[in-house]
Amino acid sequence: RRANAAAAASFLLLTAWMYDWYGDDFIQETYLYHLTRKDNRHNFSVYFYSLYLMWQSSLLPILSLVAFLPQMVLLLVTSVLLYQDIVLCCFVETFIFVTFNKVCTSQYFIWYLCLLPLLPASRLTMRKASFLVFLWGASQGLWLTAAYYLEFEGCNTFLLIWLASLVFFCCNAYILDTILAHHTVTPVFPSEKREKKG
């Protein structure tokens, strides 16, 4: 409980300090930016095509907020379910944040790939793990092929890019499901289990 209080106090004090320095710009750029961010460039997100087609629509801000809801719900649910295994929780939270984001580009993948080696031993076989790596790479390759024809050949491949985004999204969902199915939650603080029993 003291750690939670210290974390909350640090968060609030630093937020107040930065707000004092930068004002409303700090709140907007730090906390609210991703709620209202709009980007009509092609990217791996399943939302990019809808945002692209509705770019001039008055409904765009509503779509932008609605697109944020599944991500937020999943982040809250996984926080509650996986909080004891902090390493797994950080990986899953980051993977969900990137996969369900309104904007998803290749550099975002580093955010969860750097956490992958920290995961404790999994029950995944080498064959299954290799298949997941292949699936992840192949689904990116599909998307990159369609994007190449748009960027370098000037072909209208927006619909193909969006379909490839859907394939990539489904592959990511399958990968995450498989990782979770083959992982045993390992509490970081085993003493908590003993205290609850006693």
PDB file of C-alpha atoms in Angstrom:
ATOM      1  CA  ARG A   1       0.000   0.000   0.000  1.00  0.00           C
ATOM      2  CA  ARG A   2       2.872   2.351   0.716  1.00  0.00           C
ATOM      3  CA  ALA A   3       4.244   1.687  -2.779  1.00  0.00           C
ATOM      4  CA  ASN A   4       0.854   2.571  -4.294  1.00  0.00           C
ATOM      5  CA  ALA A   5       0.664   5.759  -2.243  1.00  0.00           C
ATOM      6  CA  ALA A   6       4.234   6.701  -3.200  1.00  0.00           C
ATOM      7  CA  ALA A   7       3.508   6.052  -6.895  1.00  0.00           C
ATOM      8  CA  ALA A   8       0.293   8.103  -6.771  1.00  0.00           C
ATOM      9  CA  ALA A   9       2.012  10.943  -4.892  1.00  0.00           C
ATOM     10  CA  SER A  10       4.909  10.977  -7.388  1.00  0.00           C
ATOM     11  CA  PHE A  11       2.492  11.010 -10.314  1.00  0.00           C
ATOM     12  CA  LEU A  12       0.400  13.838  -8.869  1.00  0.00           C
ATOM     13  CA  LEU A  13       3.376  15.932  -7.774  1.00  0.00           C
ATOM     14  CA  LEU A  14       5.169  15.619 -11.119  1.00  0.00           C
ATOM     15  CA  THR A  15       1.933  16.362 -12.990  1.00  0.00           C
ATOM     16  CA  ALA A  16       1.326  19.463 -10.862  1.00  0.00           C
ATOM     17  CA  TRP A  17       4.912  20.604 -11.319  1.00  0.00           C
ATOM     18  CA  MET A  18       4.849  20.177 -15.109  1.00  0.00           C
ATOM     19  CA  TYR A  19       1.410  21.793 -15.309  1.00  0.00           C
ATOM     20  CA  ASP A  20       2.785  24.753 -13.403  1.00  0.00           C
ATOM     21  CA  TRP A  21       5.600  25.061 -15.958  1.00  0.00           C
ATOM     22  CA  TYR A  22       3.729  24.361 -19.192  1.00  0.00           C
ATOM     23  CA  GLY A  23       0.035  24.882 -18.416  1.00  0.00           C
ATOM     24  CA  ASP A  24      -2.725  23.328 -20.498  1.00  0.00           C
ATOM     25  CA  ASP A  25      -0.266  22.314 -23.233  1.00  0.00           C
ATOM     26  CA  PHE A  26       1.235  19.800 -20.813  1.00  0.00           C
ATOM     27  CA  ILE A  27      -2.131  18.152 -20.082  1.00  0.00           C
ATOM     28  CA  GLN A  28      -3.078  18.101 -23.770  1.00  0.00           C
ATOM     29  CA  GLU A  29       0.205  16.691 -25.051  1.00  0.00           C
ATOM     30  CA  THR A  30       0.788  14.249 -22.192  1.00  0.00           C
ATOM     31  CA  TYR A  31      -2.623  12.809 -21.372  1.00  0.00           C
ATOM     32  CA  LEU A  32      -5.245  13.865 -23.920  1.00  0.00           C
ATOM     33  CA  TYR A  33      -3.358  13.686 -27.218  1.00  0.00           C
ATOM     34  CA  HIS A  34      -4.103  10.036 -28.007  1.00  0.00           C
ATOM     35  CA  LEU A  35      -7.788  10.450 -27.210  1.00  0.00           C
ATOM     36  CA  THR A  36      -8.270  12.941 -30.035  1.00  0.00           C
ATOM     37  CA  ARG A  37      -5.350  12.106 -32.333  1.00  0.00           C
ATOM     38  CA  LYS A  38      -6.297  11.942 -36.004  1.00  0.00           C
ATOM     39  CA  ASP A  39      -4.051  10.520 -38.681  1.00  0.00           C
ATOM     40  CA  ASN A  40      -5.235   9.687 -42.179  1.00  0.00           C
ATOM     41  CA  ARG A  41      -1.947   8.183 -43.364  1.00  0.00           C
ATOM     42  CA  HIS A  42      -1.857   4.467 -44.024  1.00  0.00           C
ATOM     43  CA  ASN A  43      -0.583   2.442 -41.104  1.00  0.00           C
ATOM     44  CA  PHE A  44      -1.067  -0.990 -39.545  1.00  0.00           C
ATOM     45  CA  SER A  45      -4.123   0.080 -37.524  1.00  0.00           C
ATOM     46  CA  VAL A  46      -7.513  -1.410 -38.384  1.00  0.00           C
ATOM     47  CA  TYR A  47      -8.955   2.100 -37.963  1.00  0.00           C
ATOM     48  CA  PHE A  48      -6.793   3.879 -40.526  1.00  0.00           C
ATOM     49  CA  TYR A  49      -9.137   3.303 -43.509  1.00  0.00           C
ATOM     50  CA  SER A  50     -12.211   4.518 -41.621  1.00  0.00           C
ATOM     51  CA  LEU A  51     -10.306   7.589 -40.480  1.00  0.00           C
ATOM     52  CA  TYR A  52      -9.067   8.117 -44.045  1.00  0.00           C
ATOM     53  CA  LEU A  53     -12.580   7.891 -45.530  1.00  0.00           C
ATOM     54  CA  MET A  54     -14.117  10.125 -42.853  1.00  0.00           C
ATOM     55  CA  TRP A  55     -11.315  12.694 -42.772  1.00  0.00           C
ATOM     56  CA  GLN A  56     -13.599  15.618 -43.690  1.00  0.00           C
ATOM     57  CA  SER A  57     -16.627  14.308 -41.803  1.00  0.00           C
ATOM     58  CA  SER A  58     -18.024  15.960 -38.699  1.00  0.00           C
ATOM     59  CA  LEU A  59     -18.266  12.445 -37.220  1.00  0.00           C
ATOM     60  CA  LEU A  60     -14.482  11.998 -37.214  1.00  0.00           C
ATOM     61  CA  PRO A  61     -14.008  13.129 -33.577  1.00  0.00           C
ATOM     62  CA  ILE A  62     -16.700  10.649 -32.488  1.00  0.00           C
ATOM     63  CA  LEU A  63     -15.073   7.785 -34.434  1.00  0.00           C
ATOM     64  CA  SER A  64     -11.740   8.778 -32.967  1.00  0.00           C
ATOM     65  CA  LEU A  65     -13.104   8.449 -29.421  1.00  0.00           C
ATOM     66  CA  VAL A  66     -15.101   5.259 -30.140  1.00  0.00           C
ATOM     67  CA  ALA A  67     -11.954   3.639 -31.558  1.00  0.00           C
ATOM     68  CA  PHE A  68     -10.273   4.282 -28.211  1.00  0.00           C
ATOM     69  CA  LEU A  69     -12.890   2.368 -26.176  1.00  0.00           C
ATOM     70  CA  PRO A  70     -11.926  -1.269 -26.995  1.00  0.00           C
ATOM     71  CA  GLN A  71      -8.307  -0.454 -26.227  1.00  0.00           C
ATOM     72  CA  MET A  72      -9.199   1.163 -22.909  1.00  0.00           C
ATOM     73  CA  VAL A  73     -11.524  -1.665 -21.824  1.00  0.00           C
ATOM     74  CA  LEU A  74      -8.929  -4.341 -22.649  1.00  0.00           C
ATOM     75  CA  LEU A  75      -6.202  -2.428 -20.818  1.00  0.00           C
ATOM     76  CA  LEU A  76      -8.363  -2.146 -17.706  1.00  0.00           C
ATOM     77  CA  VAL A  77      -9.413  -5.814 -17.795  1.00  0.00           C
ATOM     78  CA  THR A  78      -5.891  -7.143 -18.296  1.00  0.00           C
ATOM     79  CA  SER A  79      -4.594  -4.849 -15.534  1.00  0.00           C
ATOM     80  CA  VAL A  80      -7.029  -6.398 -13.097  1.00  0.00           C
ATOM     81  CA  LEU A  81      -6.422  -9.972 -14.270  1.00  0.00           C
ATOM     82  CA  LEU A  82      -2.630  -9.911 -14.606  1.00  0.00           C
ATOM     83  CA  TYR A  83      -1.398  -7.404 -12.021  1.00  0.00           C
ATOM     84  CA  GLN A  84       0.341 -10.084  -9.936  1.00  0.00           C
ATOM     85  CA  ASP A  85       2.642 -11.062 -12.824  1.00  0.00           C
ATOM     86  CA  ILE A  86       4.054  -7.609 -13.529  1.00  0.00           C
ATOM     87  CA  VAL A  87       6.327  -8.709 -16.381  1.00  0.00           C
ATOM     88  CA  LEU A  88       3.532 -10.485 -18.243  1.00  0.00           C
ATOM     89  CA  CYS A  89       1.166  -7.620 -17.463  1.00  0.00           C
ATOM     90  CA  CYS A  90       3.549  -5.013 -18.905  1.00  0.00           C
ATOM     91  CA  PHE A  91       4.035  -7.076 -22.053  1.00  0.00           C
ATOM     92  CA  VAL A  92       0.305  -7.715 -22.547  1.00  0.00           C
ATOM     93  CA  GLU A  93      -0.635  -4.099 -21.814  1.00  0.00           C
ATOM     94  CA  THR A  94       1.922  -2.802 -24.311  1.00  0.00           C
ATOM     95  CA  PHE A  95       0.942  -5.382 -26.946  1.00  0.00           C
ATOM     96  CA  ILE A  96      -2.734  -4.425 -26.579  1.00  0.00           C
ATOM     97  CA  PHE A  97      -1.975  -0.707 -26.624  1.00  0.00           C
ATOM     98  CA  VAL A  98      -0.037  -1.018 -29.883  1.00  0.00           C
ATOM     99  CA  THR A  99      -2.368  -3.514 -31.589  1.00  0.00           C
ATOM    100  CA  PHE A 100      -5.584  -1.627 -30.784  1.00  0.00           C
ATOM    101  CA  ASN A 101      -4.190   1.874 -31.286  1.00  0.00           C
ATOM    102  CA  LYS A 102      -5.686   4.231 -33.877  1.00  0.00           C
ATOM    103  CA  VAL A 103      -2.196   4.711 -35.273  1.00  0.00           C
ATOM    104  CA  CYS A 104       0.192   1.776 -35.448  1.00  0.00           C
ATOM    105  CA  THR A 105       3.533   2.005 -37.221  1.00  0.00           C
ATOM    106  CA  SER A 106       6.559  -0.285 -37.225  1.00  0.00           C
ATOM    107  CA  GLN A 107       8.508   1.595 -34.560  1.00  0.00           C
ATOM    108  CA  TYR A 108       5.690   0.879 -32.096  1.00  0.00           C
ATOM    109  CA  PHE A 109       6.542  -2.841 -32.263  1.00  0.00           C
ATOM    110  CA  ILE A 110       9.781  -2.154 -30.382  1.00  0.00           C
ATOM    111  CA  TRP A 111       7.685  -1.154 -27.380  1.00  0.00           C
ATOM    112  CA  TYR A 112       6.584  -4.756 -26.793  1.00  0.00           C
ATOM    113  CA  LEU A 113       9.414  -6.635 -28.491  1.00  0.00           C
ATOM    114  CA  CYS A 114      11.869  -5.304 -25.905  1.00  0.00           C
ATOM    115  CA  LEU A 115       9.695  -6.846 -23.155  1.00  0.00           C
ATOM    116  CA  LEU A 116       9.462 -10.268 -24.806  1.00  0.00           C
ATOM    117  CA  PRO A 117      12.839 -11.559 -23.500  1.00  0.00           C
ATOM    118  CA  LEU A 118      11.786 -10.662 -19.956  1.00  0.00           C
ATOM    119  CA  LEU A 119       8.834 -13.041 -19.976  1.00  0.00           C
ATOM    120  CA  PRO A 120       9.422 -16.067 -17.760  1.00  0.00           C
ATOM    121  CA  ALA A 121       9.705 -19.474 -19.370  1.00  0.00           C
ATOM    122  CA  SER A 122       6.609 -20.362 -21.316  1.00  0.00           C
ATOM    123  CA  ARG A 123       5.074 -23.716 -22.155  1.00  0.00           C
ATOM    124  CA  LEU A 124       5.287 -22.775 -25.844  1.00  0.00           C
ATOM    125  CA  THR A 125       7.145 -25.346 -27.900  1.00  0.00           C
ATOM    126  CA  MET A 126       9.894 -24.151 -30.218  1.00  0.00           C
ATOM    127  CA  ARG A 127       7.737 -25.197 -33.155  1.00  0.00           C
ATOM    128  CA  LYS A 128       4.749 -23.161 -31.933  1.00  0.00           C
ATOM    129  CA  ALA A 129       6.937 -20.143 -31.123  1.00  0.00           C
ATOM    130  CA  SER A 130       8.507 -20.340 -34.595  1.00  0.00           C
ATOM    131  CA  PHE A 131       5.040 -20.472 -36.141  1.00  0.00           C
ATOM    132  CA  LEU A 132       4.003 -17.341 -34.220  1.00  0.00           C
ATOM    133  CA  VAL A 133       7.117 -15.486 -35.382  1.00  0.00           C
ATOM    134  CA  PHE A 134       6.418 -16.587 -38.974  1.00  0.00           C
ATOM    135  CA  LEU A 135       2.769 -15.495 -38.694  1.00  0.00           C
ATOM    136  CA  TRP A 136       3.748 -12.093 -37.328  1.00  0.00           C
ATOM    137  CA  GLY A 137       6.358 -11.550 -40.064  1.00  0.00           C
ATOM    138  CA  ALA A 138       4.176 -12.862 -42.894  1.00  0.00           C
ATOM    139  CA  SER A 139       1.224 -10.670 -41.918  1.00  0.00           C
ATOM    140  CA  GLN A 140       3.542  -7.642 -41.868  1.00  0.00           C
ATOM    141  CA  GLY A 141       4.926  -8.674 -45.253  1.00  0.00           C
ATOM    142  CA  LEU A 142       1.391  -8.767 -46.663  1.00  0.00           C
ATOM    143  CA  TRP A 143       0.746  -5.248 -45.404  1.00  0.00           C
ATOM    144  CA  LEU A 144       4.138  -3.952 -46.578  1.00  0.00           C
ATOM    145  CA  THR A 145       3.563  -5.338 -50.074  1.00  0.00           C
ATOM    146  CA  ALA A 146       0.288  -3.430 -50.446  1.00  0.00           C
ATOM    147  CA  ALA A 147       1.899  -0.302 -48.948  1.00  0.00           C
ATOM    148  CA  TYR A 148       4.830  -0.593 -51.368  1.00  0.00           C
ATOM    149  CA  TYR A 149       2.464  -0.503 -54.357  1.00  0.00           C
ATOM    150  CA  LEU A 150       0.780   2.594 -52.940  1.00  0.00           C
ATOM    151  CA  GLU A 151       3.971   4.459 -52.036  1.00  0.00           C
ATOM    152  CA  PHE A 152       6.318   3.518 -54.874  1.00  0.00           C
ATOM    153  CA  GLU A 153       4.122   2.394 -57.752  1.00  0.00           C
ATOM    154  CA  GLY A 154       1.318   4.920 -57.257  1.00  0.00           C
ATOM    155  CA  CYS A 155      -1.426   2.267 -57.243  1.00  0.00           C
ATOM    156  CA  ASN A 156      -4.594   2.808 -55.258  1.00  0.00           C
ATOM    157  CA  THR A 157      -4.192  -0.001 -52.744  1.00  0.00           C
ATOM    158  CA  PHE A 158      -5.933   1.589 -49.756  1.00  0.00           C
ATOM    159  CA  LEU A 159      -8.526  -1.175 -49.556  1.00  0.00           C
ATOM    160  CA  LEU A 160      -5.825  -3.858 -49.812  1.00  0.00           C
ATOM    161  CA  ILE A 161      -3.804  -2.120 -47.094  1.00  0.00           C
ATOM    162  CA  TRP A 162      -6.865  -2.082 -44.859  1.00  0.00           C
ATOM    163  CA  LEU A 163      -7.541  -5.781 -45.527  1.00  0.00           C
ATOM    164  CA  ALA A 164      -3.891  -6.520 -44.724  1.00  0.00           C
ATOM    165  CA  SER A 165      -4.323  -4.471 -41.531  1.00  0.00           C
ATOM    166  CA  LEU A 166      -7.244  -6.716 -40.573  1.00  0.00           C
ATOM    167  CA  VAL A 167      -5.118  -9.820 -41.214  1.00  0.00           C
ATOM    168  CA  PHE A 168      -2.275  -8.341 -39.146  1.00  0.00           C
ATOM    169  CA  PHE A 169      -4.691  -7.471 -36.337  1.00  0.00           C
ATOM    170  CA  CYS A 170      -6.164 -10.997 -36.301  1.00  0.00           C
ATOM    171  CA  CYS A 171      -2.676 -12.520 -36.300  1.00  0.00           C
ATOM    172  CA  ASN A 172      -1.699 -10.309 -33.358  1.00  0.00           C
ATOM    173  CA  ALA A 173      -4.852 -11.324 -31.473  1.00  0.00           C
ATOM    174  CA  TYR A 174      -4.044 -14.994 -32.108  1.00  0.00           C
ATOM    175  CA  ILE A 175      -0.425 -14.503 -31.024  1.00  0.00           C
ATOM    176  CA  LEU A 176      -1.452 -12.805 -27.787  1.00  0.00           C
ATOM    177  CA  ASP A 177      -4.068 -15.473 -27.073  1.00  0.00           C
ATOM    178  CA  THR A 178      -1.485 -18.211 -27.665  1.00  0.00           C
ATOM    179  CA  ILE A 179       1.100 -16.551 -25.422  1.00  0.00           C
ATOM    180  CA  LEU A 180      -1.468 -16.193 -22.632  1.00  0.00           C
ATOM    181  CA  ALA A 181      -2.703 -19.774 -23.057  1.00  0.00           C
ATOM    182  CA  HIS A 182       0.850 -21.114 -22.694  1.00  0.00           C
ATOM    183  CA  HIS A 183       1.890 -18.937 -19.777  1.00  0.00           C
ATOM    184  CA  THR A 184       1.476 -19.574 -16.090  1.00  0.00           C
ATOM    185  CA  VAL A 185       0.948 -16.401 -14.092  1.00  0.00           C
ATOM    186  CA  THR A 186       3.923 -16.024 -11.777  1.00  0.00           C
ATOM    187  CA  PRO A 187       3.410 -13.451  -8.994  1.00  0.00           C
ATOM    188  CA  VAL A 188       6.372 -11.126  -8.703  1.00  0.00           C
ATOM    189  CA  PHE A 189       5.798 -10.832  -4.975  1.00  0.00           C
ATOM    190  CA  PRO A 190       5.071 -14.380  -3.747  1.00  0.00           C
ATOM    191  CA  SER A 191       4.814 -13.120  -0.165  1.00  0.00           C
ATOM    192  CA  GLU A 192       1.443 -11.598  -1.072  1.00  0.00           C
ATOM    193  CA  LYS A 193       0.078 -15.104  -1.592  1.00  0.00           C
ATOM    194  CA  ARG A 194       1.327 -16.197   1.841  1.00  0.00           C
ATOM    195  CA  GLU A 195      -0.165 -13.128   3.559  1.00  0.00           C
ATOM    196  CA  LYS A 196      -3.569 -13.758   1.988  1.00  0.00           C
ATOM    197  CA  LYS A 197      -3.535 -17.404   3.101  1.00  0.00           C
ATOM    198  CA  GLY A 198      -2.639 -16.532   6.682  1.00  0.00           C
TER     199      GLY A 198
END
